[in-house]
């Protein structure tokens, strides 16, 4: 089945130690998103890739970076994790049927998430 | 402002009964898509149902249906014959058109507990 896969499912890191979270997809979607979700809250968009174009949200801290080496994979790098970065990180993908910025159908499909713990 | 409001932080329903989750939104767009996502305690976000704003007919998916009132900007979710597996956080959302790609605008969510 086509799907969105996130690895690892659980990640424990130490305060200030860089960590990388991985997302891969077999849906052949051209847009990939990274969200941060804290307990009992809605997901918060960090950034997304539209094809190879990186789009950062204005309030995403510089501590968060992303890489997309090819269509299938996208990585979230946290350069110096703080205690406040402990959260669930969700990857999502979509393929807008309209053109860039054209609205239209844009159903996002989510991966199972990576729960990050910072000690 | 493009916003989504879910006014019910928590709801409970008995197994086999019907429950309705409310959602209102505000957008200046004339054509857009609305979604209900479900996030069970396992935390995977799952698409429940999607509504195209230009369609007057309410979307249905098995036991899930919506009441879409475009003029009132209301998009409620009805779950019939509730099952224990329906226990989850439910998010209402719509697609916000952006210059560099479309984004989901989420409501704060409603926790639904189905009781046996």
PDB file of C-alpha atoms in Angstrom:
ATOM      1  CA  UNK A   1       0.000   0.000   0.000  1.00  0.00           C
ATOM      2  CA  UNK A   2       1.121   3.513  -0.758  1.00  0.00           C
ATOM      3  CA  UNK A   3       1.990   5.278   2.436  1.00  0.00           C
ATOM      4  CA  UNK A   4       3.954   7.799   4.454  1.00  0.00           C
ATOM      5  CA  UNK A   5       6.630   6.303   6.684  1.00  0.00           C
ATOM      6  CA  UNK A   6       8.431   7.991   9.534  1.00  0.00           C
ATOM      7  CA  UNK A   7      11.536   6.760  11.294  1.00  0.00           C
ATOM      8  CA  UNK A   8      12.182   6.341  14.070  1.00  0.00           C
ATOM      9  CA  UNK A   9       8.814   6.203  15.803  1.00  0.00           C
ATOM     10  CA  UNK A  10      10.415   7.202  19.082  1.00  0.00           C
ATOM     11  CA  UNK A  11      13.567   9.261  19.458  1.00  0.00           C
ATOM     12  CA  UNK A  12      15.313  10.215  22.658  1.00  0.00           C
ATOM     13  CA  UNK A  13      18.044  12.816  22.550  1.00  0.00           C
ATOM     14  CA  UNK A  14      19.981  14.910  24.990  1.00  0.00           C
ATOM     15  CA  UNK A  15      19.640  18.626  25.427  1.00  0.00           C
ATOM     16  CA  UNK A  16      21.677  20.285  22.696  1.00  0.00           C
ATOM     17  CA  UNK A  17      22.525  17.094  20.799  1.00  0.00           C
ATOM     18  CA  UNK A  18      21.554  17.289  17.112  1.00  0.00           C
ATOM     19  CA  UNK A  19      18.890  14.903  15.931  1.00  0.00           C
ATOM     20  CA  UNK A  20      17.482  13.975  12.518  1.00  0.00           C
ATOM     21  CA  UNK A  21      14.019  12.638  11.841  1.00  0.00           C
ATOM     22  CA  UNK A  22      13.187  10.875   8.606  1.00  0.00           C
ATOM     23  CA  UNK A  23      10.115  10.740   6.387  1.00  0.00           C
ATOM     24  CA  UNK A  24       9.615   8.747   3.225  1.00  0.00           C
ATOM     25  CA  UNK A  25       6.619   8.283   0.971  1.00  0.00           C
ATOM     26  CA  UNK A  26       5.499   5.937  -1.769  1.00  0.00           C
ATOM     27  CA  UNK A  27       2.613   8.152  -2.893  1.00  0.00           C
ATOM     28  CA  UNK A  28       4.743  10.069  -5.407  1.00  0.00           C
ATOM     29  CA  UNK A  29       3.436  13.309  -3.968  1.00  0.00           C
ATOM     30  CA  UNK A  30       5.313  16.467  -4.831  1.00  0.00           C
ATOM     31  CA  UNK A  31       4.621  18.339  -1.596  1.00  0.00           C
ATOM     32  CA  UNK A  32       5.987  17.249   1.780  1.00  0.00           C
ATOM     33  CA  UNK A  33       5.255  18.936   5.101  1.00  0.00           C
ATOM     34  CA  UNK A  34       6.693  18.849   8.595  1.00  0.00           C
ATOM     35  CA  UNK A  35       4.488  19.596  11.575  1.00  0.00           C
ATOM     36  CA  UNK A  36       5.178  19.852  15.274  1.00  0.00           C
ATOM     37  CA  UNK A  37       2.389  18.686  17.550  1.00  0.00           C
ATOM     38  CA  UNK A  38       2.374  19.083  21.299  1.00  0.00           C
ATOM     39  CA  UNK A  39       0.011  17.232  23.565  1.00  0.00           C
ATOM     40  CA  UNK A  40      -3.697  17.883  22.937  1.00  0.00           C
ATOM     41  CA  UNK A  41      -2.942  20.620  20.409  1.00  0.00           C
ATOM     42  CA  UNK A  42      -3.404  20.961  16.696  1.00  0.00           C
ATOM     43  CA  UNK A  43      -0.359  20.341  14.501  1.00  0.00           C
ATOM     44  CA  UNK A  44       1.766  23.388  13.823  1.00  0.00           C
ATOM     45  CA  UNK A  45       3.315  23.662  10.384  1.00  0.00           C
ATOM     46  CA  UNK A  46       7.082  24.142  10.496  1.00  0.00           C
ATOM     47  CA  UNK A  47       7.854  24.151   6.772  1.00  0.00           C
ATOM     48  CA  UNK A  48       7.118  22.381   3.546  1.00  0.00           C
ATOM     49  CA  UNK A  49       8.706  21.487   0.255  1.00  0.00           C
ATOM     50  CA  UNK A  50       6.833  22.135  -2.968  1.00  0.00           C
ATOM     51  CA  UNK A  51       8.893  19.957  -5.293  1.00  0.00           C
ATOM     52  CA  UNK A  52      12.421  21.158  -4.517  1.00  0.00           C
ATOM     53  CA  UNK A  53      11.337  24.561  -3.248  1.00  0.00           C
ATOM     54  CA  UNK A  54      11.668  24.985   0.501  1.00  0.00           C
ATOM     55  CA  UNK A  55       9.053  27.133   2.244  1.00  0.00           C
ATOM     56  CA  UNK A  56       9.669  28.082   5.845  1.00  0.00           C
ATOM     57  CA  UNK A  57       6.943  29.334   8.162  1.00  0.00           C
ATOM     58  CA  UNK A  58       7.738  32.764   9.559  1.00  0.00           C
ATOM     59  CA  UNK A  59       7.671  31.621  13.174  1.00  0.00           C
ATOM     60  CA  UNK A  60       9.705  28.443  12.753  1.00  0.00           C
ATOM     61  CA  UNK A  61      12.880  28.732  14.855  1.00  0.00           C
ATOM     62  CA  UNK A  62      16.235  28.629  13.077  1.00  0.00           C
ATOM     63  CA  UNK A  63      17.012  25.558  15.153  1.00  0.00           C
ATOM     64  CA  UNK A  64      14.816  23.575  12.753  1.00  0.00           C
ATOM     65  CA  UNK A  65      16.105  22.736   9.294  1.00  0.00           C
ATOM     66  CA  UNK A  66      14.973  20.402   6.554  1.00  0.00           C
ATOM     67  CA  UNK A  67      16.397  18.549   3.588  1.00  0.00           C
ATOM     68  CA  UNK A  68      14.716  16.853   0.685  1.00  0.00           C
ATOM     69  CA  UNK A  69      17.284  14.906  -1.344  1.00  0.00           C
ATOM     70  CA  UNK A  70      14.685  13.420  -3.684  1.00  0.00           C
ATOM     71  CA  UNK A  71      10.927  13.141  -4.187  1.00  0.00           C
ATOM     72  CA  UNK A  72      10.523  10.272  -1.761  1.00  0.00           C
ATOM     73  CA  UNK A  73      12.511  11.429   1.257  1.00  0.00           C
ATOM     74  CA  UNK A  74      12.466  14.418   3.546  1.00  0.00           C
ATOM     75  CA  UNK A  75      14.434  15.008   6.745  1.00  0.00           C
ATOM     76  CA  UNK A  76      13.898  17.230   9.740  1.00  0.00           C
ATOM     77  CA  UNK A  77      17.071  18.335  11.493  1.00  0.00           C
ATOM     78  CA  UNK A  78      16.983  19.862  14.936  1.00  0.00           C
ATOM     79  CA  UNK A  79      20.381  21.401  15.473  1.00  0.00           C
ATOM     80  CA  UNK A  80      20.306  21.967  19.223  1.00  0.00           C
ATOM     81  CA  UNK A  81      17.201  20.482  20.782  1.00  0.00           C
ATOM     82  CA  UNK A  82      15.816  22.180  23.840  1.00  0.00           C
ATOM     83  CA  UNK A  83      13.338  20.857  26.349  1.00  0.00           C
ATOM     84  CA  UNK A  84      10.619  22.819  24.587  1.00  0.00           C
ATOM     85  CA  UNK A  85      11.216  20.866  21.382  1.00  0.00           C
ATOM     86  CA  UNK A  86       9.905  17.666  22.924  1.00  0.00           C
ATOM     87  CA  UNK A  87       6.834  16.872  20.837  1.00  0.00           C
ATOM     88  CA  UNK A  88       5.361  14.625  18.184  1.00  0.00           C
ATOM     89  CA  UNK A  89       6.680  15.442  14.720  1.00  0.00           C
ATOM     90  CA  UNK A  90       4.360  14.644  11.859  1.00  0.00           C
ATOM     91  CA  UNK A  91       5.244  14.355   8.209  1.00  0.00           C
ATOM     92  CA  UNK A  92       2.543  14.761   5.592  1.00  0.00           C
ATOM     93  CA  UNK A  93       2.408  14.672   1.816  1.00  0.00           C
ATOM     94  CA  UNK A  94       0.049  15.908  -0.858  1.00  0.00           C
ATOM     95  CA  UNK A  95      -0.323  16.383  -4.563  1.00  0.00           C
ATOM     96  CA  UNK A  96      -2.342  19.516  -5.329  1.00  0.00           C
ATOM     97  CA  UNK A  97      -4.427  19.003  -8.435  1.00  0.00           C
ATOM     98  CA  UNK A  98      -4.354  22.682  -9.230  1.00  0.00           C
ATOM     99  CA  UNK A  99      -1.279  24.632 -10.069  1.00  0.00           C
ATOM    100  CA  UNK A 100       1.110  26.170  -7.614  1.00  0.00           C
ATOM    101  CA  UNK A 101      -0.901  28.327  -5.245  1.00  0.00           C
ATOM    102  CA  UNK A 102      -4.108  27.430  -7.025  1.00  0.00           C
ATOM    103  CA  UNK A 103      -6.041  25.929  -4.139  1.00  0.00           C
ATOM    104  CA  UNK A 104      -8.161  23.062  -5.316  1.00  0.00           C
ATOM    105  CA  UNK A 105      -7.944  19.621  -3.871  1.00  0.00           C
ATOM    106  CA  UNK A 106      -4.966  19.197  -1.629  1.00  0.00           C
ATOM    107  CA  UNK A 107      -5.641  16.323   0.705  1.00  0.00           C
ATOM    108  CA  UNK A 108      -2.715  15.785   3.022  1.00  0.00           C
ATOM    109  CA  UNK A 109      -1.784  12.271   4.093  1.00  0.00           C
ATOM    110  CA  UNK A 110       0.051  11.910   7.355  1.00  0.00           C
ATOM    111  CA  UNK A 111       2.681   9.542   8.608  1.00  0.00           C
ATOM    112  CA  UNK A 112       2.473   7.918  12.056  1.00  0.00           C
ATOM    113  CA  UNK A 113       4.749  10.522  13.605  1.00  0.00           C
ATOM    114  CA  UNK A 114       7.993  10.494  15.585  1.00  0.00           C
ATOM    115  CA  UNK A 115       7.755  11.203  19.285  1.00  0.00           C
ATOM    116  CA  UNK A 116      10.820  13.163  20.363  1.00  0.00           C
ATOM    117  CA  UNK A 117      11.929  13.198  23.969  1.00  0.00           C
ATOM    118  CA  UNK A 118      14.640  15.619  25.087  1.00  0.00           C
ATOM    119  CA  UNK A 119      16.492  14.776  28.289  1.00  0.00           C
TER     120      UNK A 119
ATOM    121  CA  UNK B   1      -8.379  36.085   8.771  1.00  0.00           C
ATOM    122  CA  UNK B   2      -8.461  32.423   7.876  1.00  0.00           C
ATOM    123  CA  UNK B   3      -9.526  30.536  10.982  1.00  0.00           C
ATOM    124  CA  UNK B   4     -11.248  27.359  12.102  1.00  0.00           C
ATOM    125  CA  UNK B   5     -13.168  27.148  15.353  1.00  0.00           C
ATOM    126  CA  UNK B   6     -14.170  23.972  17.144  1.00  0.00           C
ATOM    127  CA  UNK B   7     -16.218  25.045  20.132  1.00  0.00           C
ATOM    128  CA  UNK B   8     -16.407  21.651  21.852  1.00  0.00           C
ATOM    129  CA  UNK B   9     -13.114  20.709  23.525  1.00  0.00           C
ATOM    130  CA  UNK B  10     -14.472  17.350  24.667  1.00  0.00           C
ATOM    131  CA  UNK B  11     -17.520  15.214  23.981  1.00  0.00           C
ATOM    132  CA  UNK B  12     -18.789  11.819  25.064  1.00  0.00           C
ATOM    133  CA  UNK B  13     -21.230   9.448  23.419  1.00  0.00           C
ATOM    134  CA  UNK B  14     -22.570   6.011  24.191  1.00  0.00           C
ATOM    135  CA  UNK B  15     -21.670   3.207  21.869  1.00  0.00           C
ATOM    136  CA  UNK B  16     -24.176   2.843  18.978  1.00  0.00           C
ATOM    137  CA  UNK B  17     -25.500   6.371  19.412  1.00  0.00           C
ATOM    138  CA  UNK B  18     -25.062   9.373  17.138  1.00  0.00           C
ATOM    139  CA  UNK B  19     -22.891  12.372  17.878  1.00  0.00           C
ATOM    140  CA  UNK B  20     -22.283  15.640  16.048  1.00  0.00           C
ATOM    141  CA  UNK B  21     -19.049  17.622  16.256  1.00  0.00           C
ATOM    142  CA  UNK B  22     -19.290  21.273  15.338  1.00  0.00           C
ATOM    143  CA  UNK B  23     -16.914  23.382  13.287  1.00  0.00           C
ATOM    144  CA  UNK B  24     -17.099  26.905  11.956  1.00  0.00           C
ATOM    145  CA  UNK B  25     -14.566  28.621   9.790  1.00  0.00           C
ATOM    146  CA  UNK B  26     -13.765  31.942   8.270  1.00  0.00           C
ATOM    147  CA  UNK B  27     -12.191  32.444   4.895  1.00  0.00           C
ATOM    148  CA  UNK B  28     -12.273  34.985   2.119  1.00  0.00           C
ATOM    149  CA  UNK B  29     -11.815  32.277  -0.492  1.00  0.00           C
ATOM    150  CA  UNK B  30     -14.765  31.321  -2.652  1.00  0.00           C
ATOM    151  CA  UNK B  31     -13.580  27.849  -3.528  1.00  0.00           C
ATOM    152  CA  UNK B  32     -11.865  25.635  -1.008  1.00  0.00           C
ATOM    153  CA  UNK B  33     -11.849  22.200   0.563  1.00  0.00           C
ATOM    154  CA  UNK B  34     -12.813  21.254   4.082  1.00  0.00           C
ATOM    155  CA  UNK B  35     -11.639  18.224   5.974  1.00  0.00           C
ATOM    156  CA  UNK B  36     -12.229  16.251   9.112  1.00  0.00           C
ATOM    157  CA  UNK B  37      -9.217  14.370  10.400  1.00  0.00           C
ATOM    158  CA  UNK B  38      -9.217  11.794  13.188  1.00  0.00           C
ATOM    159  CA  UNK B  39      -6.267  11.202  15.480  1.00  0.00           C
ATOM    160  CA  UNK B  40      -6.696   8.179  17.767  1.00  0.00           C
ATOM    161  CA  UNK B  41      -4.564   7.687  20.857  1.00  0.00           C
ATOM    162  CA  UNK B  42      -1.976   5.938  18.621  1.00  0.00           C
ATOM    163  CA  UNK B  43      -1.513   9.445  17.163  1.00  0.00           C
ATOM    164  CA  UNK B  44      -1.682   8.716  13.409  1.00  0.00           C
ATOM    165  CA  UNK B  45      -3.726  11.436  11.719  1.00  0.00           C
ATOM    166  CA  UNK B  46      -6.300   9.855   9.425  1.00  0.00           C
ATOM    167  CA  UNK B  47      -8.522  11.575   6.891  1.00  0.00           C
ATOM    168  CA  UNK B  48     -12.174  10.963   7.755  1.00  0.00           C
ATOM    169  CA  UNK B  49     -14.038  12.961   5.156  1.00  0.00           C
ATOM    170  CA  UNK B  50     -13.531  15.746   2.647  1.00  0.00           C
ATOM    171  CA  UNK B  51     -15.988  18.337   1.332  1.00  0.00           C
ATOM    172  CA  UNK B  52     -15.573  20.459  -1.758  1.00  0.00           C
ATOM    173  CA  UNK B  53     -16.997  23.910  -1.096  1.00  0.00           C
ATOM    174  CA  UNK B  54     -18.480  24.277  -4.563  1.00  0.00           C
ATOM    175  CA  UNK B  55     -20.560  21.130  -4.103  1.00  0.00           C
ATOM    176  CA  UNK B  56     -23.866  21.585  -2.320  1.00  0.00           C
ATOM    177  CA  UNK B  57     -24.281  17.903  -1.599  1.00  0.00           C
ATOM    178  CA  UNK B  58     -22.994  16.891   1.803  1.00  0.00           C
ATOM    179  CA  UNK B  59     -20.161  14.369   1.769  1.00  0.00           C
ATOM    180  CA  UNK B  60     -20.663  10.960   3.368  1.00  0.00           C
ATOM    181  CA  UNK B  61     -18.280   8.118   4.154  1.00  0.00           C
ATOM    182  CA  UNK B  62     -20.035   5.117   5.678  1.00  0.00           C
ATOM    183  CA  UNK B  63     -21.016   6.146   9.228  1.00  0.00           C
ATOM    184  CA  UNK B  64     -19.528   9.623   8.835  1.00  0.00           C
ATOM    185  CA  UNK B  65     -21.369  12.493   7.194  1.00  0.00           C
ATOM    186  CA  UNK B  66     -21.126  16.247   7.213  1.00  0.00           C
ATOM    187  CA  UNK B  67     -23.617  19.076   7.365  1.00  0.00           C
ATOM    188  CA  UNK B  68     -22.054  21.771   5.226  1.00  0.00           C
ATOM    189  CA  UNK B  69     -23.668  25.196   5.400  1.00  0.00           C
ATOM    190  CA  UNK B  70     -21.553  27.417   3.177  1.00  0.00           C
ATOM    191  CA  UNK B  71     -23.382  30.671   3.876  1.00  0.00           C
ATOM    192  CA  UNK B  72     -23.064  30.106   7.606  1.00  0.00           C
ATOM    193  CA  UNK B  73     -19.489  28.804   7.206  1.00  0.00           C
ATOM    194  CA  UNK B  74     -20.380  25.763   9.229  1.00  0.00           C
ATOM    195  CA  UNK B  75     -19.060  22.239   8.696  1.00  0.00           C
ATOM    196  CA  UNK B  76     -20.237  19.769  11.322  1.00  0.00           C
ATOM    197  CA  UNK B  77     -19.395  16.060  11.435  1.00  0.00           C
ATOM    198  CA  UNK B  78     -22.022  13.471  12.316  1.00  0.00           C
ATOM    199  CA  UNK B  79     -20.932  10.043  13.448  1.00  0.00           C
ATOM    200  CA  UNK B  80     -23.705   7.452  13.396  1.00  0.00           C
ATOM    201  CA  UNK B  81     -23.664   4.154  15.272  1.00  0.00           C
ATOM    202  CA  UNK B  82     -20.627   5.245  17.281  1.00  0.00           C
ATOM    203  CA  UNK B  83     -18.017   2.569  17.941  1.00  0.00           C
ATOM    204  CA  UNK B  84     -15.315   2.314  20.580  1.00  0.00           C
ATOM    205  CA  UNK B  85     -12.744   2.716  17.824  1.00  0.00           C
ATOM    206  CA  UNK B  86     -14.116   6.180  17.095  1.00  0.00           C
ATOM    207  CA  UNK B  87     -12.531   7.432  20.318  1.00  0.00           C
ATOM    208  CA  UNK B  88     -10.027  10.024  19.130  1.00  0.00           C
ATOM    209  CA  UNK B  89      -9.212  13.679  18.727  1.00  0.00           C
ATOM    210  CA  UNK B  90     -11.054  15.106  15.731  1.00  0.00           C
ATOM    211  CA  UNK B  91      -9.690  18.083  13.828  1.00  0.00           C
ATOM    212  CA  UNK B  92     -11.631  20.218  11.402  1.00  0.00           C
ATOM    213  CA  UNK B  93      -9.472  21.908   8.764  1.00  0.00           C
ATOM    214  CA  UNK B  94      -9.545  23.675   5.434  1.00  0.00           C
ATOM    215  CA  UNK B  95      -6.977  24.232   2.754  1.00  0.00           C
ATOM    216  CA  UNK B  96      -5.534  27.729   2.705  1.00  0.00           C
ATOM    217  CA  UNK B  97      -4.306  28.746  -0.700  1.00  0.00           C
ATOM    218  CA  UNK B  98      -0.762  30.040  -0.584  1.00  0.00           C
ATOM    219  CA  UNK B  99       1.652  31.490  -3.080  1.00  0.00           C
ATOM    220  CA  UNK B 100       4.120  28.684  -2.458  1.00  0.00           C
ATOM    221  CA  UNK B 101       1.773  25.807  -1.843  1.00  0.00           C
ATOM    222  CA  UNK B 102      -1.393  25.103  -0.003  1.00  0.00           C
ATOM    223  CA  UNK B 103      -1.587  24.799   3.750  1.00  0.00           C
ATOM    224  CA  UNK B 104      -4.021  23.217   6.151  1.00  0.00           C
ATOM    225  CA  UNK B 105      -5.605  25.482   8.743  1.00  0.00           C
ATOM    226  CA  UNK B 106      -6.625  23.366  11.726  1.00  0.00           C
ATOM    227  CA  UNK B 107      -9.131  23.939  14.464  1.00  0.00           C
ATOM    228  CA  UNK B 108      -8.101  23.260  18.052  1.00  0.00           C
ATOM    229  CA  UNK B 109      -9.682  19.814  17.994  1.00  0.00           C
ATOM    230  CA  UNK B 110     -12.454  17.971  19.817  1.00  0.00           C
ATOM    231  CA  UNK B 111     -11.708  14.948  21.978  1.00  0.00           C
ATOM    232  CA  UNK B 112     -14.436  12.353  21.462  1.00  0.00           C
ATOM    233  CA  UNK B 113     -14.846   9.508  23.912  1.00  0.00           C
ATOM    234  CA  UNK B 114     -17.124   6.618  23.025  1.00  0.00           C
ATOM    235  CA  UNK B 115     -18.353   4.773  26.095  1.00  0.00           C
ATOM    236  CA  UNK B 116     -19.503   1.178  26.271  1.00  0.00           C
TER     237      UNK B 116
END
